[in-house]
mmCIF file of C-alpha atoms in Angstrom:
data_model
loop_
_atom_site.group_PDB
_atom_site.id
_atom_site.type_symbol
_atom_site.label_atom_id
_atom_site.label_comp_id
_atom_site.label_asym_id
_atom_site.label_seq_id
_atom_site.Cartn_x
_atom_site.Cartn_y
_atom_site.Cartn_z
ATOM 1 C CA UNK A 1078 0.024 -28.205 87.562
ATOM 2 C CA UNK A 1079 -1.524 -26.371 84.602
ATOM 3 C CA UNK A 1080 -2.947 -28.315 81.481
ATOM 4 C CA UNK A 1081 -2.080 -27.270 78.296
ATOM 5 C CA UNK A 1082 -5.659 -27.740 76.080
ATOM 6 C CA UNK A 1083 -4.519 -28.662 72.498
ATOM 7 C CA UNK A 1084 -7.027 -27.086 69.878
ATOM 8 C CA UNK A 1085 -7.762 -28.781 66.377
ATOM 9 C CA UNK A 1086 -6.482 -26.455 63.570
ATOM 10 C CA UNK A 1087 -9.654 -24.859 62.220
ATOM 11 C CA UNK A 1088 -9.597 -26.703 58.649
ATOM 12 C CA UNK A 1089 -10.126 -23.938 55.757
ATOM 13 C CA UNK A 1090 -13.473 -23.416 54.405
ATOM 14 C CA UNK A 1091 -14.345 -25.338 51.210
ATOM 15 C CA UNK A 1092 -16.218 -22.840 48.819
ATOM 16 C CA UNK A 1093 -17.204 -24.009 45.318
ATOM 17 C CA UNK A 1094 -15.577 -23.422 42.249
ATOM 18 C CA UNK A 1095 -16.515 -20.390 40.634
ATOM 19 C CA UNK A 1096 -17.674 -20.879 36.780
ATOM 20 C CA UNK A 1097 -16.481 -18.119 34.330
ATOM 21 C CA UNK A 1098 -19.291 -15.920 33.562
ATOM 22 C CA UNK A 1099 -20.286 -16.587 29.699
ATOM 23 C CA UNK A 1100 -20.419 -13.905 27.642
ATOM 24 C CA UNK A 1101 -23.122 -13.086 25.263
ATOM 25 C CA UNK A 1102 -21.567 -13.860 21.376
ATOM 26 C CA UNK A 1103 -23.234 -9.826 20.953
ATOM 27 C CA UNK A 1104 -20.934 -8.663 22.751
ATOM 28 C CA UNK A 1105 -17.753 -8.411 20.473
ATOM 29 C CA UNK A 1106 -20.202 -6.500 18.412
ATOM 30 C CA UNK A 1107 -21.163 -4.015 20.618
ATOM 31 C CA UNK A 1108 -17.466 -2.853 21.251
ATOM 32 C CA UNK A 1109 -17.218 -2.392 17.304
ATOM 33 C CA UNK A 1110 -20.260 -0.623 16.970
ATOM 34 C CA UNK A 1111 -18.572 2.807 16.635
ATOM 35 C CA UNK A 1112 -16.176 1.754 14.776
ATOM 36 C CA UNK A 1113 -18.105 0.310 12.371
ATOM 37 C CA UNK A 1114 -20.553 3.304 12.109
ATOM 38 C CA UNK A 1115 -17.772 5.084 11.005
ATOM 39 C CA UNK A 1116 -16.956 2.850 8.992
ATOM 40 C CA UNK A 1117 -20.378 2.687 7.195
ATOM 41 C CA UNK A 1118 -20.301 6.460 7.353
ATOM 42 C CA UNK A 1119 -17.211 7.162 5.303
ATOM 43 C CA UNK A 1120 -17.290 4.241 3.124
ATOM 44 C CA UNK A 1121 -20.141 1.682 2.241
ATOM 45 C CA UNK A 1122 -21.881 4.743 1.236
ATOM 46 C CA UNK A 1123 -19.185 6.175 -0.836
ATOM 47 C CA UNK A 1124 -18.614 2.926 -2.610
ATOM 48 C CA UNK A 1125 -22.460 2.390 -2.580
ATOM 49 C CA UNK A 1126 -23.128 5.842 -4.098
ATOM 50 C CA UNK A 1127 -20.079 4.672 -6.351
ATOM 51 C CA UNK A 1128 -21.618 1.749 -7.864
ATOM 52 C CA UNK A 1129 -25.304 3.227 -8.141
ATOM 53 C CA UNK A 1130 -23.601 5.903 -10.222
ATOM 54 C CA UNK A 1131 -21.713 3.583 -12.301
ATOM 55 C CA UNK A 1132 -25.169 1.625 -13.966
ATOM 56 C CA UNK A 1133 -26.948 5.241 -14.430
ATOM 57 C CA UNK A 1134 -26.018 7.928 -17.167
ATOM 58 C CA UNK A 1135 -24.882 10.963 -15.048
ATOM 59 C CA UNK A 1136 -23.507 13.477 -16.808
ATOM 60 C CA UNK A 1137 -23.564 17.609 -16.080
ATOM 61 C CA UNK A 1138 -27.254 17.523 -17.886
ATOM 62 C CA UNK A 1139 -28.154 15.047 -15.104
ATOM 63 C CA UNK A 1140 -26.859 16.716 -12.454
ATOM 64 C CA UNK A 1141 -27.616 20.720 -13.274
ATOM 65 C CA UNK A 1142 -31.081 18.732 -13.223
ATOM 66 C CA UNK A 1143 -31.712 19.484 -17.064
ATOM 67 C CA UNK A 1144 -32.322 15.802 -18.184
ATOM 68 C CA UNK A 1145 -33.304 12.646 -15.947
ATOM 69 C CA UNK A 1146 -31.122 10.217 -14.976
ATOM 70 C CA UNK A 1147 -31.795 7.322 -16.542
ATOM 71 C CA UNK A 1148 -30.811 3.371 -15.833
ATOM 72 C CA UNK A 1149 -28.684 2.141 -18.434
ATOM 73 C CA UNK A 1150 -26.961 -1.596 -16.549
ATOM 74 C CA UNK A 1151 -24.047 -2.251 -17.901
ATOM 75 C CA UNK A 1152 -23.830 -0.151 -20.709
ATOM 76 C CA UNK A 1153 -21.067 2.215 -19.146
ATOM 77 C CA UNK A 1154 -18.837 -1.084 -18.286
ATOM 78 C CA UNK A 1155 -19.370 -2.360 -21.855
ATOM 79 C CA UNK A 1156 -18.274 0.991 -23.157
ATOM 80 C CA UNK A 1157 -15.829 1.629 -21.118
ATOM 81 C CA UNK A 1158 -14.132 -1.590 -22.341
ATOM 82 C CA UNK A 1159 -14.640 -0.837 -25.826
ATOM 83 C CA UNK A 1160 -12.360 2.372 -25.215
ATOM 84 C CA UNK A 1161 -9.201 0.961 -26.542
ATOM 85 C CA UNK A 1162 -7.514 4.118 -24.616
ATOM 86 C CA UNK A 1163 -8.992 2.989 -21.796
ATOM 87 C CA UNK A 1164 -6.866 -0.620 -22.153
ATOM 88 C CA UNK A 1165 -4.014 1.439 -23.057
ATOM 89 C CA UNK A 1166 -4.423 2.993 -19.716
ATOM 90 C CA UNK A 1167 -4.958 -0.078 -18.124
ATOM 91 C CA UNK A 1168 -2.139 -2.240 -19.136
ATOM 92 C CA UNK A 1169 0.273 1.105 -18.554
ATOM 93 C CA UNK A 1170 -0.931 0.803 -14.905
ATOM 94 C CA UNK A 1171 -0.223 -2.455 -14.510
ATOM 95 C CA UNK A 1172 3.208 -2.479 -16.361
ATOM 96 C CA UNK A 1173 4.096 0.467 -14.035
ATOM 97 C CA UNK A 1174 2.661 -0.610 -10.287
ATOM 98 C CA UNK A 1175 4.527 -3.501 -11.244
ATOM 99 C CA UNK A 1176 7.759 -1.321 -11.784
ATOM 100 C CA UNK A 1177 7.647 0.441 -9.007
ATOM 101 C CA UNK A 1178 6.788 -2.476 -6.718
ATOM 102 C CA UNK A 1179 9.805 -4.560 -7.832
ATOM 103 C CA UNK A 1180 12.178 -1.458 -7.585
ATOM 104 C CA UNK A 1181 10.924 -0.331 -4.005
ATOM 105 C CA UNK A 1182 11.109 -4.199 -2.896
ATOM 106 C CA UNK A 1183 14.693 -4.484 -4.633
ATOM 107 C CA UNK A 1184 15.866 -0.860 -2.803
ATOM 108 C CA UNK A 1185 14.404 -1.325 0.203
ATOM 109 C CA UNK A 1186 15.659 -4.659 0.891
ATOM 110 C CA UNK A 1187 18.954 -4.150 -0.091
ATOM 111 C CA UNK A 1188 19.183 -1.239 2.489
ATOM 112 C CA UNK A 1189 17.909 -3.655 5.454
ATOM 113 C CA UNK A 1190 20.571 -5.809 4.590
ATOM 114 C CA UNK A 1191 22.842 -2.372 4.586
ATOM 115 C CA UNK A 1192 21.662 -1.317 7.856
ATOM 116 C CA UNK A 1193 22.705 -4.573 9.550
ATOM 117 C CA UNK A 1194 26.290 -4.466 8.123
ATOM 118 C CA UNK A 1195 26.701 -0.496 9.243
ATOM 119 C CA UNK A 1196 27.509 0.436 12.745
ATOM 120 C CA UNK A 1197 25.004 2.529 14.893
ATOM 121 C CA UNK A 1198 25.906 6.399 13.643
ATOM 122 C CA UNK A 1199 25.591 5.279 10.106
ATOM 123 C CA UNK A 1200 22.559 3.239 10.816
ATOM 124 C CA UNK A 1201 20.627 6.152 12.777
ATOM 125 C CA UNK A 1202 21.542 8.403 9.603
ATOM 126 C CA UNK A 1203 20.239 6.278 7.317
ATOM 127 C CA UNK A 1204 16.931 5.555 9.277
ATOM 128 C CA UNK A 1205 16.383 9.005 10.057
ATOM 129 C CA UNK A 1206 16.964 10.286 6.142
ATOM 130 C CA UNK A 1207 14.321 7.274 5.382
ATOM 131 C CA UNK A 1208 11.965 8.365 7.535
ATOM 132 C CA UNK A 1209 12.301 11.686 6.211
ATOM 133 C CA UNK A 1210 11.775 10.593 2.754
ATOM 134 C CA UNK A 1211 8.784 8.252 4.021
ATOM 135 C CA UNK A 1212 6.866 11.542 5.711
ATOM 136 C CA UNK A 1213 7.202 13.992 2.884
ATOM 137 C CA UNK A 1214 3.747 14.789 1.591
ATOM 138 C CA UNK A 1215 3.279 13.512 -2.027
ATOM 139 C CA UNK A 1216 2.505 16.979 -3.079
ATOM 140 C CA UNK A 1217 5.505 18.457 -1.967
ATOM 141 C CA UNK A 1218 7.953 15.262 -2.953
ATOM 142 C CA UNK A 1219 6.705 15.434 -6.328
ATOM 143 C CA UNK A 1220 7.180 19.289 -6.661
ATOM 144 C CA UNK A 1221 10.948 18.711 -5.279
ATOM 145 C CA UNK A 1222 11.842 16.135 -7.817
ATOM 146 C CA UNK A 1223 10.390 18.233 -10.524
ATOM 147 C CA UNK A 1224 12.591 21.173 -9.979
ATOM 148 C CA UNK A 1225 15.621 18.737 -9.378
ATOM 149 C CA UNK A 1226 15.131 17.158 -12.725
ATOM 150 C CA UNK A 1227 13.893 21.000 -14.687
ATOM 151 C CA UNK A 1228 15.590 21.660 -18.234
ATOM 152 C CA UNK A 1229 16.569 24.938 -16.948
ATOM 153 C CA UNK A 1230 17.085 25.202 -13.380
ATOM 154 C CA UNK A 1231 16.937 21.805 -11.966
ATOM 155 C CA UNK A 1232 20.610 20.633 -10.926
ATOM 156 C CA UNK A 1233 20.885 17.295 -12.211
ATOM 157 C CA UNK A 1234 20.438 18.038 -15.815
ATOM 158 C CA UNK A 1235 23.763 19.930 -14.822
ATOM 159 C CA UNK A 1236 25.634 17.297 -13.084
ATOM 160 C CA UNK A 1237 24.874 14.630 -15.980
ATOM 161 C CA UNK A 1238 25.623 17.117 -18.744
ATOM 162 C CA UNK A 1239 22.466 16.328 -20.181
ATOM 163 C CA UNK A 1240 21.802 20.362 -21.494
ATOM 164 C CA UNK A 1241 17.695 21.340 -21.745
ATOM 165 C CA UNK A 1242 16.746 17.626 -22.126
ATOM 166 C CA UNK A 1243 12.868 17.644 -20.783
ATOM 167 C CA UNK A 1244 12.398 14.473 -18.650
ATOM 168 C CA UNK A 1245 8.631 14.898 -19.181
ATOM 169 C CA UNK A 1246 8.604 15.493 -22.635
ATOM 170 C CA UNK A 1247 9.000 11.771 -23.274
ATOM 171 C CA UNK A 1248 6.631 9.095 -21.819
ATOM 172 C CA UNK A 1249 9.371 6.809 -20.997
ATOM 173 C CA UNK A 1250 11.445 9.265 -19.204
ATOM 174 C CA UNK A 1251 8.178 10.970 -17.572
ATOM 175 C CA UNK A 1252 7.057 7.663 -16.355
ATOM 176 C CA UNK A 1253 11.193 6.545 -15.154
ATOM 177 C CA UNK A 1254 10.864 10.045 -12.776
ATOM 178 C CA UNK A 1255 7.937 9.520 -11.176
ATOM 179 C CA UNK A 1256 8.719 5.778 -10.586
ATOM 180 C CA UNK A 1257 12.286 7.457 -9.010
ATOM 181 C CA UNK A 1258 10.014 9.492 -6.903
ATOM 182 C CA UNK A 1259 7.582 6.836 -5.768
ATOM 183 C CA UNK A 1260 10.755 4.648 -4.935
ATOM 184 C CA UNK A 1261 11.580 7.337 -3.183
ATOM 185 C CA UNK A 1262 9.066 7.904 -0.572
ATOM 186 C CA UNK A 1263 8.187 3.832 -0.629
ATOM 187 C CA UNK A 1264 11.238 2.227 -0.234
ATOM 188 C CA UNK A 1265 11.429 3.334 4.073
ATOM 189 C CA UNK A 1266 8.421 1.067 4.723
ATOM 190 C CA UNK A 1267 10.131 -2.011 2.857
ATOM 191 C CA UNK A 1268 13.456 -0.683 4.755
ATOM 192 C CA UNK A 1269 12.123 -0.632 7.972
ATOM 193 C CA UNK A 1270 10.219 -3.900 8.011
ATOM 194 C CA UNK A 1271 12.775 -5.791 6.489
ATOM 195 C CA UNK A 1272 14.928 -4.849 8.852
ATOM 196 C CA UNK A 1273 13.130 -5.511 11.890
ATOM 197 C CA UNK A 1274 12.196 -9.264 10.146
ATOM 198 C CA UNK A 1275 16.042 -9.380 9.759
ATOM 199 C CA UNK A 1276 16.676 -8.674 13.437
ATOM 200 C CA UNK A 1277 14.673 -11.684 14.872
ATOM 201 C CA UNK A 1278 16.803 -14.070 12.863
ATOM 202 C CA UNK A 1279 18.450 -15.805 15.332
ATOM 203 C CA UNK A 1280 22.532 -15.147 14.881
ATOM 204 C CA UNK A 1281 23.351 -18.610 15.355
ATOM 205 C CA UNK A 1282 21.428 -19.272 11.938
ATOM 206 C CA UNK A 1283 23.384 -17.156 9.921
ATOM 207 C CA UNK A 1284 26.881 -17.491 12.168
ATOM 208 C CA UNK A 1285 26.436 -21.265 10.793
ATOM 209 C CA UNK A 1286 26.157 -20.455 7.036
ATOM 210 C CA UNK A 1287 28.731 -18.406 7.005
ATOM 211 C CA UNK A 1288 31.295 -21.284 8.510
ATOM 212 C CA UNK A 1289 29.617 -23.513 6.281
ATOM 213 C CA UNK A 1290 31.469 -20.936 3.597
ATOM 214 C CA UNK A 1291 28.323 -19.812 1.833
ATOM 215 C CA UNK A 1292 28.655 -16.397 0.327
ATOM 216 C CA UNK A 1293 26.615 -13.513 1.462
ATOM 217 C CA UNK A 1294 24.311 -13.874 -1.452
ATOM 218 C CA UNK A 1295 23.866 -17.561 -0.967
ATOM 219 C CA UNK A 1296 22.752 -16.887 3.059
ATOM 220 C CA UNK A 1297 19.933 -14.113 1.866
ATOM 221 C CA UNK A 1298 18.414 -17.026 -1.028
ATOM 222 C CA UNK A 1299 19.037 -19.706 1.122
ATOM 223 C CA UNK A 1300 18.769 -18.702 4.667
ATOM 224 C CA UNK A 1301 17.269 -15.210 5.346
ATOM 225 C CA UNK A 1302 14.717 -14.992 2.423
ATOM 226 C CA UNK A 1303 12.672 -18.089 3.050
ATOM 227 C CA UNK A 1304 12.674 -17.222 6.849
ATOM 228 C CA UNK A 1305 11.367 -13.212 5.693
ATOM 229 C CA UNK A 1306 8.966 -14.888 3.221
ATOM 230 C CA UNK A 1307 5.747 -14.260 5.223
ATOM 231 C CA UNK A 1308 7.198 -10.527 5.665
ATOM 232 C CA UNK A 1309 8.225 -9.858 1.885
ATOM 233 C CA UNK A 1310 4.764 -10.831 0.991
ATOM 234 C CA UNK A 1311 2.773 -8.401 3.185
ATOM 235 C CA UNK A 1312 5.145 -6.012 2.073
ATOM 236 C CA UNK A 1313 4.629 -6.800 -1.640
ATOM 237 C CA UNK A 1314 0.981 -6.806 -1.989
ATOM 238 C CA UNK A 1315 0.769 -3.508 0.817
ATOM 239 C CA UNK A 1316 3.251 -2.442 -2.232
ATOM 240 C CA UNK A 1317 0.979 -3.209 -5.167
ATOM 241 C CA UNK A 1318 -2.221 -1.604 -3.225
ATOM 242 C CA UNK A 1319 -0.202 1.493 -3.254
ATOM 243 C CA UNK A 1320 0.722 2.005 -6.598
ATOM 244 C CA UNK A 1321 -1.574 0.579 -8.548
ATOM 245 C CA UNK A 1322 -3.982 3.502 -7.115
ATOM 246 C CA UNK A 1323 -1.306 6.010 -8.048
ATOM 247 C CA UNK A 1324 -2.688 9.478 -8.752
ATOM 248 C CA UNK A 1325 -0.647 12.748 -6.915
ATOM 249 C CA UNK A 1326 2.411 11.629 -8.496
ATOM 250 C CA UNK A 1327 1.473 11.215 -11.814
ATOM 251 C CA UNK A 1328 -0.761 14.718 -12.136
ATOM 252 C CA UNK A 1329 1.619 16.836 -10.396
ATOM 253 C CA UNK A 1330 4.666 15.483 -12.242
ATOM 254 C CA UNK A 1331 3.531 14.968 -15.933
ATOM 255 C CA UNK A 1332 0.736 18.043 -15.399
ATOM 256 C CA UNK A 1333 -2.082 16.098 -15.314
ATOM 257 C CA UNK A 1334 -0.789 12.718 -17.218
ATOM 258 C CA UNK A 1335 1.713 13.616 -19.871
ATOM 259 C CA UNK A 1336 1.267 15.476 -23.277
ATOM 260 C CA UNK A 1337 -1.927 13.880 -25.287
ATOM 261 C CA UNK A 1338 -2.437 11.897 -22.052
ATOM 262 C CA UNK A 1339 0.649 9.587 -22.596
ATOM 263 C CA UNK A 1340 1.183 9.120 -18.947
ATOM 264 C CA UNK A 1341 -1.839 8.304 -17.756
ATOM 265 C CA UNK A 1342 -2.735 5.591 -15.194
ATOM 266 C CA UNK A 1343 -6.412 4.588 -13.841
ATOM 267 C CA UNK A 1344 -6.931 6.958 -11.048
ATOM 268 C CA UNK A 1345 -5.711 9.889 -12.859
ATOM 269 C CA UNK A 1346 -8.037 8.593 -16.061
ATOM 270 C CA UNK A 1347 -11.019 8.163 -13.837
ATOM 271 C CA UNK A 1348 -10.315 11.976 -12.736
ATOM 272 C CA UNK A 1349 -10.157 13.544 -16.147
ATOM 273 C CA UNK A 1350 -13.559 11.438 -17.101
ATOM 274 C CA UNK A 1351 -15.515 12.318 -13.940
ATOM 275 C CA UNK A 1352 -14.379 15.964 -13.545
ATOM 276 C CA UNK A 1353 -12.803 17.090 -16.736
ATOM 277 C CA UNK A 1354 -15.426 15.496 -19.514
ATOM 278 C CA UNK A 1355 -18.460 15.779 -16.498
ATOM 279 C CA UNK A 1356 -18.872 11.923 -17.656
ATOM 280 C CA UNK A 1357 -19.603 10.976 -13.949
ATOM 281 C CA UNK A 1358 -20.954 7.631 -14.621
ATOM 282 C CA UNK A 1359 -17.419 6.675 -16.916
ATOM 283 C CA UNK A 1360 -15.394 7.829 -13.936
ATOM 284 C CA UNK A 1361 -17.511 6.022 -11.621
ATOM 285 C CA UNK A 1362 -17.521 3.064 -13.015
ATOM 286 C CA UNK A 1363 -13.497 3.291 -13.318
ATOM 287 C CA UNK A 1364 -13.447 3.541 -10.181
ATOM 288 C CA UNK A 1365 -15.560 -0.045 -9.313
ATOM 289 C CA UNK A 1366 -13.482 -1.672 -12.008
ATOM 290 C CA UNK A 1367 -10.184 -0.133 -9.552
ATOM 291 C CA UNK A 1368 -11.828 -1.055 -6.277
ATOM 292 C CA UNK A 1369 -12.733 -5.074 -7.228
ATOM 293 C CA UNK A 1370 -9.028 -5.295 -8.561
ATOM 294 C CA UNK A 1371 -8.179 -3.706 -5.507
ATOM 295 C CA UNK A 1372 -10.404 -5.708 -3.394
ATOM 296 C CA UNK A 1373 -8.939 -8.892 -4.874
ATOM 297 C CA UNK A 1374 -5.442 -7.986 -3.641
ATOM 298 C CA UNK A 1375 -6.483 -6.800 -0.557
ATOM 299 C CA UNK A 1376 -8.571 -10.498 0.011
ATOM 300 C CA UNK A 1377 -5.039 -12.195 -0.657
ATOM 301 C CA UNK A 1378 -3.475 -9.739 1.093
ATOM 302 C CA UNK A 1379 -5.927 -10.525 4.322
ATOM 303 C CA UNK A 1380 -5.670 -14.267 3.802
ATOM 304 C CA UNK A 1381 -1.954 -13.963 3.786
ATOM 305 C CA UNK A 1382 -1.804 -12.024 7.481
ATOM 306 C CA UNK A 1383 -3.716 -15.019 8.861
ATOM 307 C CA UNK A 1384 -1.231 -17.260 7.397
ATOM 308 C CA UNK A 1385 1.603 -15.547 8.359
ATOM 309 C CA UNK A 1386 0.628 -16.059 12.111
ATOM 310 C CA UNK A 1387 0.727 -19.778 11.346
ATOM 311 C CA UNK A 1388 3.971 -19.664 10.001
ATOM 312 C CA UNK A 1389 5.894 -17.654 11.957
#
């Protein structure tokens, strides 16, 4: 008679807890290093070089080297803001960024709304044409609408029956075609965001407005645009940043900003003072007064992103 020998089960082998390695609070750092080498590379030193020029008087005597550069603090600011052109300029670049951003925001979202109402062939047309628009170099979208809109061989002068009338003869017509253009190639960004914020709506949401009987209009303002919100305003201050440093546009359509400079906005000003009057410290300091206004925007702008995880 054979014995069967019953074994224990070998119980499993009790190892301590491992505890997470802790990193060093360096190393987050050390994996932006490059970046922000090249970073410090291609733009503290610009703007540092930008402001150090700014409080000096640097003019083509300073730099052929046949006068010294001397300090002078605030004096080109002060100047600068004593130029009553200078306010004219200003105030004509606000007026306008301001323009152009309420026209791209009005175009662009009424074509996300578009694009959700079309079916799919229409839809792909219209993204690809917008895409098109969007990747045309300024250069060469400005030097298309010019032609379009010439006196004397530009078609739509023909089509309106307008004759030999000179869009950029007049500053109110010179600045209504390049704020046509920049619509133009801004409006697909607004578009495509919009869109894509439109898309993760859920349906149920706007399937109960409608049988609630509320108009189209009344479920954008009601429903739709407070849920976008957090996406209309990264697209509205990404908006102002763009066009309130304006430049190929303006110079290539109006030939350097308009007859007696009537069409002039800040970056193109700063150009003609830095290169065209070699007054390199006026230009310069244009320039800081562009970059803190910019700066500003760009804080809110910043501020906003980290909201707008919150909130979504």
């Amino acid at each position: 008679m054979t014995t069967t020998q019953l074994t224990r089960p070998t119980e499993p082998v009790k190892t301590a807890p491992r505890t997470p390695r802790r990193t060093s609070p360096w190393t987050p750092w050390l994996y932006l290093l490059p970046a922000l080498a090249v970073l410090g590379g291609l733009l503290v030193y610009p703007v540092y070089q930008l402001g150090l020029i700014s409080f000096l008087e640097y003019t083509q005597a300073q730099v052929s080297g046949g006068e010294p550069t001397s300090f002078q603090g605030f004096a080109n600011y002060t100047a600068l803001f004593a130029d009553p052109q200078f306010r004219q300029v200003l105030l004509a670049t606000v007026v306008f960024a301001a323009a152009c951003v309420v026209s791209t925001l009005v175009v662009g979202c009424s074509l996300a709304v578009l694009l959700t109402r079309v079916r799919a062939l229409p839809r792909l047309v219209l993204m690809l044409a917008a895409l098109g628009a969007w990747a045309t170099p300024a250069v060469t979208g400005s030097t298309v609408w010019v032609f379009l809109f010439d006196p004397d061989f530009g078609p739509v002068n023909r089509l309106l029956g307008l004759g030999d009338l000179s869009w950029t003869y007049g500053r109110y017509s010179a600045f209504a075609l390049v704020l046509l253009e920049v619509v133009w190639c801004s409006f697909p960004f607004v578009m495509v965001t919009v869109y894509a914020g439109i898309r993760a709506i859920p349906a149920e949401v706007l399937e109960a407005a409608a049988l609630d009987g509320a108009s189209q209009w009344r479920i954008w303002r009601s429903v739709t645009a407070p849920v976008l919100r957090p996406i209309l305003v990264v697209v509205t201050i990404q908006s102002i940043i763009w066009d309130f440093k304006l430049f190929t546009q303006i110079y290539v359509m109006t030939n350097g900003g308009g007859i007696a400079g009537q069409n002039l906005v800040l970056n193109v000003y700063a150009y003609q003072k830095a290169f065209a009057s070699s007054q390199y410290s006026l230009g310069s300091a244009i320039g800081v007064v562009m970059l803190l206004i910019l700066l500003a925007v760009t804080l809110v702008y910043l501020r906003l992103l980290r909201r707008q995880g919150e909130e979504l």
